[in-house]
Amino acid sequence: MGWKSAQKLIHHWKILRGDNVMIIRGKDKGETGLVKRVVRSQNRVIVEGKNLVKKHIKQGQGHEGGIFTVEAPLHVSNVQVVDPVTGKPCKVGIKYLEDGSKVRVARGIGTSGSIIPRPEILKMRTTPRPTVVGPKDTPIDVVLEKTYDPTTGKGMPDL
């Protein structure tokens, strides 16, 4: 990727994996689906079961060859998040509630202005956290050891 295309990358993504989106341009215009994958390096998203193309795959060691139907990525400008109340495509805005939590809200003409919840799929980790202690983990007694006393200033390095 050249530096010109790198300048056009989206820095603040408002479409997340698991969002219900409507395709607003292209051959599948007007159809809705869930975002399967977000390709941030290319400003593209893959929508489940939409923008299907035929792909010719050569036979190799361990897999069959043939013609397969796969989902091609769509540019992020060609999809919009669906408003959960009205069911129409809308823009996504950010709002802070009274308790200080940050939420996504539906914006635009003819939208409800309701809160768009974060997808549940984002709460699941793709790789589970390790539960057993490994060779590079710090022992718990070393972690809990007190090395600085704020009343006397003992343990502060001499700078």
PDB file of C-alpha atoms in Angstrom:
ATOM      1  CA  MET A   1       0.000   0.000   0.000  1.00  0.00           C
ATOM      2  CA  GLY A   2       1.286   3.417  -0.916  1.00  0.00           C
ATOM      3  CA  TRP A   3       1.324   6.411   1.386  1.00  0.00           C
ATOM      4  CA  LYS A   4      -1.621   8.027  -0.461  1.00  0.00           C
ATOM      5  CA  SER A   5      -3.930   5.099   0.229  1.00  0.00           C
ATOM      6  CA  ALA A   6      -2.614   4.830   3.788  1.00  0.00           C
ATOM      7  CA  GLN A   7      -3.771   8.417   4.386  1.00  0.00           C
ATOM      8  CA  LYS A   8      -7.329   7.447   3.449  1.00  0.00           C
ATOM      9  CA  LEU A   9      -7.644   4.682   6.064  1.00  0.00           C
ATOM     10  CA  ILE A  10     -10.472   5.119   8.563  1.00  0.00           C
ATOM     11  CA  HIS A  11      -9.134   5.839  12.038  1.00  0.00           C
ATOM     12  CA  HIS A  12     -12.396   5.796  14.028  1.00  0.00           C
ATOM     13  CA  TRP A  13     -14.431   2.768  12.933  1.00  0.00           C
ATOM     14  CA  LYS A  14     -18.161   2.868  13.615  1.00  0.00           C
ATOM     15  CA  ILE A  15     -19.028  -0.471  11.983  1.00  0.00           C
ATOM     16  CA  LEU A  16     -18.052  -3.444  14.140  1.00  0.00           C
ATOM     17  CA  ARG A  17     -17.938  -7.196  13.626  1.00  0.00           C
ATOM     18  CA  GLY A  18     -21.398  -8.606  14.350  1.00  0.00           C
ATOM     19  CA  ASP A  19     -23.310  -5.434  13.403  1.00  0.00           C
ATOM     20  CA  ASN A  20     -26.515  -5.701  11.378  1.00  0.00           C
ATOM     21  CA  VAL A  21     -25.873  -3.651   8.215  1.00  0.00           C
ATOM     22  CA  MET A  22     -27.735  -2.792   5.016  1.00  0.00           C
ATOM     23  CA  ILE A  23     -25.950  -2.699   1.661  1.00  0.00           C
ATOM     24  CA  ILE A  24     -26.726   0.674   0.057  1.00  0.00           C
ATOM     25  CA  ARG A  25     -24.841   0.262  -3.260  1.00  0.00           C
ATOM     26  CA  GLY A  26     -23.942  -2.600  -5.574  1.00  0.00           C
ATOM     27  CA  LYS A  27     -25.624  -5.762  -6.807  1.00  0.00           C
ATOM     28  CA  ASP A  28     -27.039  -6.638  -3.350  1.00  0.00           C
ATOM     29  CA  LYS A  29     -28.485  -3.152  -2.730  1.00  0.00           C
ATOM     30  CA  GLY A  30     -31.215  -3.074  -0.073  1.00  0.00           C
ATOM     31  CA  GLU A  31     -30.284  -6.397   1.537  1.00  0.00           C
ATOM     32  CA  THR A  32     -29.267  -6.723   5.188  1.00  0.00           C
ATOM     33  CA  GLY A  33     -26.813  -9.043   6.872  1.00  0.00           C
ATOM     34  CA  LEU A  34     -24.331  -9.424   9.707  1.00  0.00           C
ATOM     35  CA  VAL A  35     -20.747  -8.215   9.395  1.00  0.00           C
ATOM     36  CA  LYS A  36     -18.588 -11.324   9.410  1.00  0.00           C
ATOM     37  CA  ARG A  37     -15.192  -9.629   9.289  1.00  0.00           C
ATOM     38  CA  VAL A  38     -13.744  -6.105   9.228  1.00  0.00           C
ATOM     39  CA  VAL A  39     -10.619  -5.584   7.083  1.00  0.00           C
ATOM     40  CA  ARG A  40      -9.295  -2.303   8.496  1.00  0.00           C
ATOM     41  CA  SER A  41      -6.181  -2.221   6.318  1.00  0.00           C
ATOM     42  CA  GLN A  42      -8.376  -1.889   3.201  1.00  0.00           C
ATOM     43  CA  ASN A  43     -11.464  -0.039   4.613  1.00  0.00           C
ATOM     44  CA  ARG A  44     -13.618  -3.065   3.769  1.00  0.00           C
ATOM     45  CA  VAL A  45     -16.123  -5.373   5.467  1.00  0.00           C
ATOM     46  CA  ILE A  46     -17.334  -8.888   4.655  1.00  0.00           C
ATOM     47  CA  VAL A  47     -21.101  -9.338   5.071  1.00  0.00           C
ATOM     48  CA  GLU A  48     -22.410 -12.831   5.769  1.00  0.00           C
ATOM     49  CA  GLY A  49     -23.981 -14.366   2.631  1.00  0.00           C
ATOM     50  CA  LYS A  50     -23.781 -11.175   0.527  1.00  0.00           C
ATOM     51  CA  ASN A  51     -21.642 -10.036  -2.441  1.00  0.00           C
ATOM     52  CA  LEU A  52     -21.056 -13.635  -3.497  1.00  0.00           C
ATOM     53  CA  VAL A  53     -18.508 -14.270  -6.261  1.00  0.00           C
ATOM     54  CA  LYS A  54     -17.237 -17.420  -7.951  1.00  0.00           C
ATOM     55  CA  LYS A  55     -13.645 -18.328  -7.134  1.00  0.00           C
ATOM     56  CA  HIS A  56     -11.579 -20.857  -9.062  1.00  0.00           C
ATOM     57  CA  ILE A  57      -9.292 -22.797  -6.731  1.00  0.00           C
ATOM     58  CA  LYS A  58      -6.580 -25.075  -8.049  1.00  0.00           C
ATOM     59  CA  GLN A  59      -6.292 -28.540  -6.537  1.00  0.00           C
ATOM     60  CA  GLY A  60      -3.444 -28.832  -4.085  1.00  0.00           C
ATOM     61  CA  GLN A  61      -2.056 -31.143  -1.462  1.00  0.00           C
ATOM     62  CA  GLY A  62      -4.796 -31.857   1.091  1.00  0.00           C
ATOM     63  CA  HIS A  63      -7.692 -30.032  -0.623  1.00  0.00           C
ATOM     64  CA  GLU A  64      -9.954 -30.396  -3.626  1.00  0.00           C
ATOM     65  CA  GLY A  65      -9.998 -27.954  -6.496  1.00  0.00           C
ATOM     66  CA  GLY A  66     -12.994 -26.486  -8.271  1.00  0.00           C
ATOM     67  CA  ILE A  67     -15.249 -23.459  -8.468  1.00  0.00           C
ATOM     68  CA  PHE A  68     -16.448 -22.152  -5.105  1.00  0.00           C
ATOM     69  CA  THR A  69     -18.816 -19.350  -4.131  1.00  0.00           C
ATOM     70  CA  VAL A  70     -17.250 -17.023  -1.562  1.00  0.00           C
ATOM     71  CA  GLU A  71     -18.170 -13.679   0.032  1.00  0.00           C
ATOM     72  CA  ALA A  72     -16.147 -10.803  -1.392  1.00  0.00           C
ATOM     73  CA  PRO A  73     -15.346  -7.729   0.732  1.00  0.00           C
ATOM     74  CA  LEU A  74     -17.429  -4.571   0.312  1.00  0.00           C
ATOM     75  CA  HIS A  75     -16.092  -1.047   0.774  1.00  0.00           C
ATOM     76  CA  VAL A  76     -17.239   0.434   4.070  1.00  0.00           C
ATOM     77  CA  SER A  77     -18.908   3.353   2.264  1.00  0.00           C
ATOM     78  CA  ASN A  78     -21.318   0.915   0.595  1.00  0.00           C
ATOM     79  CA  VAL A  79     -22.841  -0.348   3.869  1.00  0.00           C
ATOM     80  CA  GLN A  80     -24.699   1.366   6.723  1.00  0.00           C
ATOM     81  CA  VAL A  81     -25.716   0.133  10.162  1.00  0.00           C
ATOM     82  CA  VAL A  82     -29.433  -0.670  10.503  1.00  0.00           C
ATOM     83  CA  ASP A  83     -31.415   1.349  13.080  1.00  0.00           C
ATOM     84  CA  PRO A  84     -32.725  -1.239  15.615  1.00  0.00           C
ATOM     85  CA  VAL A  85     -36.096   0.554  15.973  1.00  0.00           C
ATOM     86  CA  THR A  86     -37.015   1.638  12.426  1.00  0.00           C
ATOM     87  CA  GLY A  87     -35.050  -0.992  10.469  1.00  0.00           C
ATOM     88  CA  LYS A  88     -33.679   1.649   8.098  1.00  0.00           C
ATOM     89  CA  PRO A  89     -30.005   2.383   7.392  1.00  0.00           C
ATOM     90  CA  CYS A  90     -28.530   5.151   9.531  1.00  0.00           C
ATOM     91  CA  LYS A  91     -25.285   6.822  10.478  1.00  0.00           C
ATOM     92  CA  VAL A  92     -23.664   6.015  13.805  1.00  0.00           C
ATOM     93  CA  GLY A  93     -22.912   8.665  16.409  1.00  0.00           C
ATOM     94  CA  ILE A  94     -21.316   8.538  19.831  1.00  0.00           C
ATOM     95  CA  LYS A  95     -23.044   9.743  22.986  1.00  0.00           C
ATOM     96  CA  TYR A  96     -22.119   9.741  26.661  1.00  0.00           C
ATOM     97  CA  LEU A  97     -24.815   8.802  29.186  1.00  0.00           C
ATOM     98  CA  GLU A  98     -25.258  10.375  32.649  1.00  0.00           C
ATOM     99  CA  ASP A  99     -23.271   7.573  34.292  1.00  0.00           C
ATOM    100  CA  GLY A 100     -20.320   8.326  31.968  1.00  0.00           C
ATOM    101  CA  SER A 101     -20.633   5.251  29.746  1.00  0.00           C
ATOM    102  CA  LYS A 102     -20.083   5.666  26.005  1.00  0.00           C
ATOM    103  CA  VAL A 103     -22.799   4.332  23.669  1.00  0.00           C
ATOM    104  CA  ARG A 104     -23.492   4.300  19.932  1.00  0.00           C
ATOM    105  CA  VAL A 105     -26.669   6.044  18.764  1.00  0.00           C
ATOM    106  CA  ALA A 106     -28.559   6.134  15.451  1.00  0.00           C
ATOM    107  CA  ARG A 107     -28.154   9.475  13.630  1.00  0.00           C
ATOM    108  CA  GLY A 108     -29.684  10.965  10.514  1.00  0.00           C
ATOM    109  CA  ILE A 109     -33.010  12.021   9.021  1.00  0.00           C
ATOM    110  CA  GLY A 110     -35.897   9.676   9.832  1.00  0.00           C
ATOM    111  CA  THR A 111     -34.028   7.701  12.476  1.00  0.00           C
ATOM    112  CA  SER A 112     -35.156   7.038  16.020  1.00  0.00           C
ATOM    113  CA  GLY A 113     -31.990   8.245  17.765  1.00  0.00           C
ATOM    114  CA  SER A 114     -31.998   5.036  19.806  1.00  0.00           C
ATOM    115  CA  ILE A 115     -28.978   3.284  21.256  1.00  0.00           C
ATOM    116  CA  ILE A 116     -27.272   0.738  18.970  1.00  0.00           C
ATOM    117  CA  PRO A 117     -25.968  -2.025  21.266  1.00  0.00           C
ATOM    118  CA  ARG A 118     -22.462  -3.440  20.882  1.00  0.00           C
ATOM    119  CA  PRO A 119     -22.590  -6.916  19.268  1.00  0.00           C
ATOM    120  CA  GLU A 120     -22.417  -9.862  21.677  1.00  0.00           C
ATOM    121  CA  ILE A 121     -19.826 -11.586  19.471  1.00  0.00           C
ATOM    122  CA  LEU A 122     -17.231  -8.968  20.478  1.00  0.00           C
ATOM    123  CA  LYS A 123     -17.390 -10.141  24.099  1.00  0.00           C
ATOM    124  CA  MET A 124     -16.106 -13.590  23.136  1.00  0.00           C
ATOM    125  CA  ARG A 125     -12.359 -13.976  22.745  1.00  0.00           C
ATOM    126  CA  THR A 126     -11.057 -15.784  19.678  1.00  0.00           C
ATOM    127  CA  THR A 127      -8.205 -17.284  21.700  1.00  0.00           C
ATOM    128  CA  PRO A 128      -8.970 -18.123  25.336  1.00  0.00           C
ATOM    129  CA  ARG A 129      -6.778 -16.694  28.082  1.00  0.00           C
ATOM    130  CA  PRO A 130      -4.287 -19.226  29.463  1.00  0.00           C
ATOM    131  CA  THR A 131      -5.264 -20.648  32.863  1.00  0.00           C
ATOM    132  CA  VAL A 132      -2.086 -22.618  33.630  1.00  0.00           C
ATOM    133  CA  VAL A 133       1.139 -20.954  34.749  1.00  0.00           C
ATOM    134  CA  GLY A 134       3.766 -20.944  32.025  1.00  0.00           C
ATOM    135  CA  PRO A 135       7.575 -20.583  32.149  1.00  0.00           C
ATOM    136  CA  LYS A 136       7.452 -16.830  31.361  1.00  0.00           C
ATOM    137  CA  ASP A 137       4.803 -15.964  33.992  1.00  0.00           C
ATOM    138  CA  THR A 138       5.943 -14.055  37.090  1.00  0.00           C
ATOM    139  CA  PRO A 139       5.306 -15.949  40.372  1.00  0.00           C
ATOM    140  CA  ILE A 140       2.518 -14.475  42.525  1.00  0.00           C
ATOM    141  CA  ASP A 141       4.764 -13.913  45.598  1.00  0.00           C
ATOM    142  CA  VAL A 142       7.105 -11.713  43.509  1.00  0.00           C
ATOM    143  CA  VAL A 143       4.142  -9.750  42.148  1.00  0.00           C
ATOM    144  CA  LEU A 144       2.701  -9.082  45.614  1.00  0.00           C
ATOM    145  CA  GLU A 145       6.070  -8.145  47.165  1.00  0.00           C
ATOM    146  CA  LYS A 146       6.078  -4.567  48.502  1.00  0.00           C
ATOM    147  CA  THR A 147       9.125  -2.728  47.148  1.00  0.00           C
ATOM    148  CA  TYR A 148       8.284   0.898  47.938  1.00  0.00           C
ATOM    149  CA  ASP A 149       7.243   2.550  51.198  1.00  0.00           C
ATOM    150  CA  PRO A 150       5.600   5.956  50.584  1.00  0.00           C
ATOM    151  CA  THR A 151       6.022   7.190  54.189  1.00  0.00           C
ATOM    152  CA  THR A 152       9.805   6.785  54.315  1.00  0.00           C
ATOM    153  CA  GLY A 153      10.530   6.948  50.593  1.00  0.00           C
ATOM    154  CA  LYS A 154      12.514   3.689  50.859  1.00  0.00           C
ATOM    155  CA  GLY A 155      12.736   1.804  47.597  1.00  0.00           C
ATOM    156  CA  MET A 156      12.843   4.895  45.387  1.00  0.00           C
ATOM    157  CA  PRO A 157      15.705   4.790  42.880  1.00  0.00           C
ATOM    158  CA  ASP A 158      18.415   7.453  43.062  1.00  0.00           C
ATOM    159  CA  LEU A 159      18.143   9.567  39.938  1.00  0.00           C
TER     160      LEU A 159
END
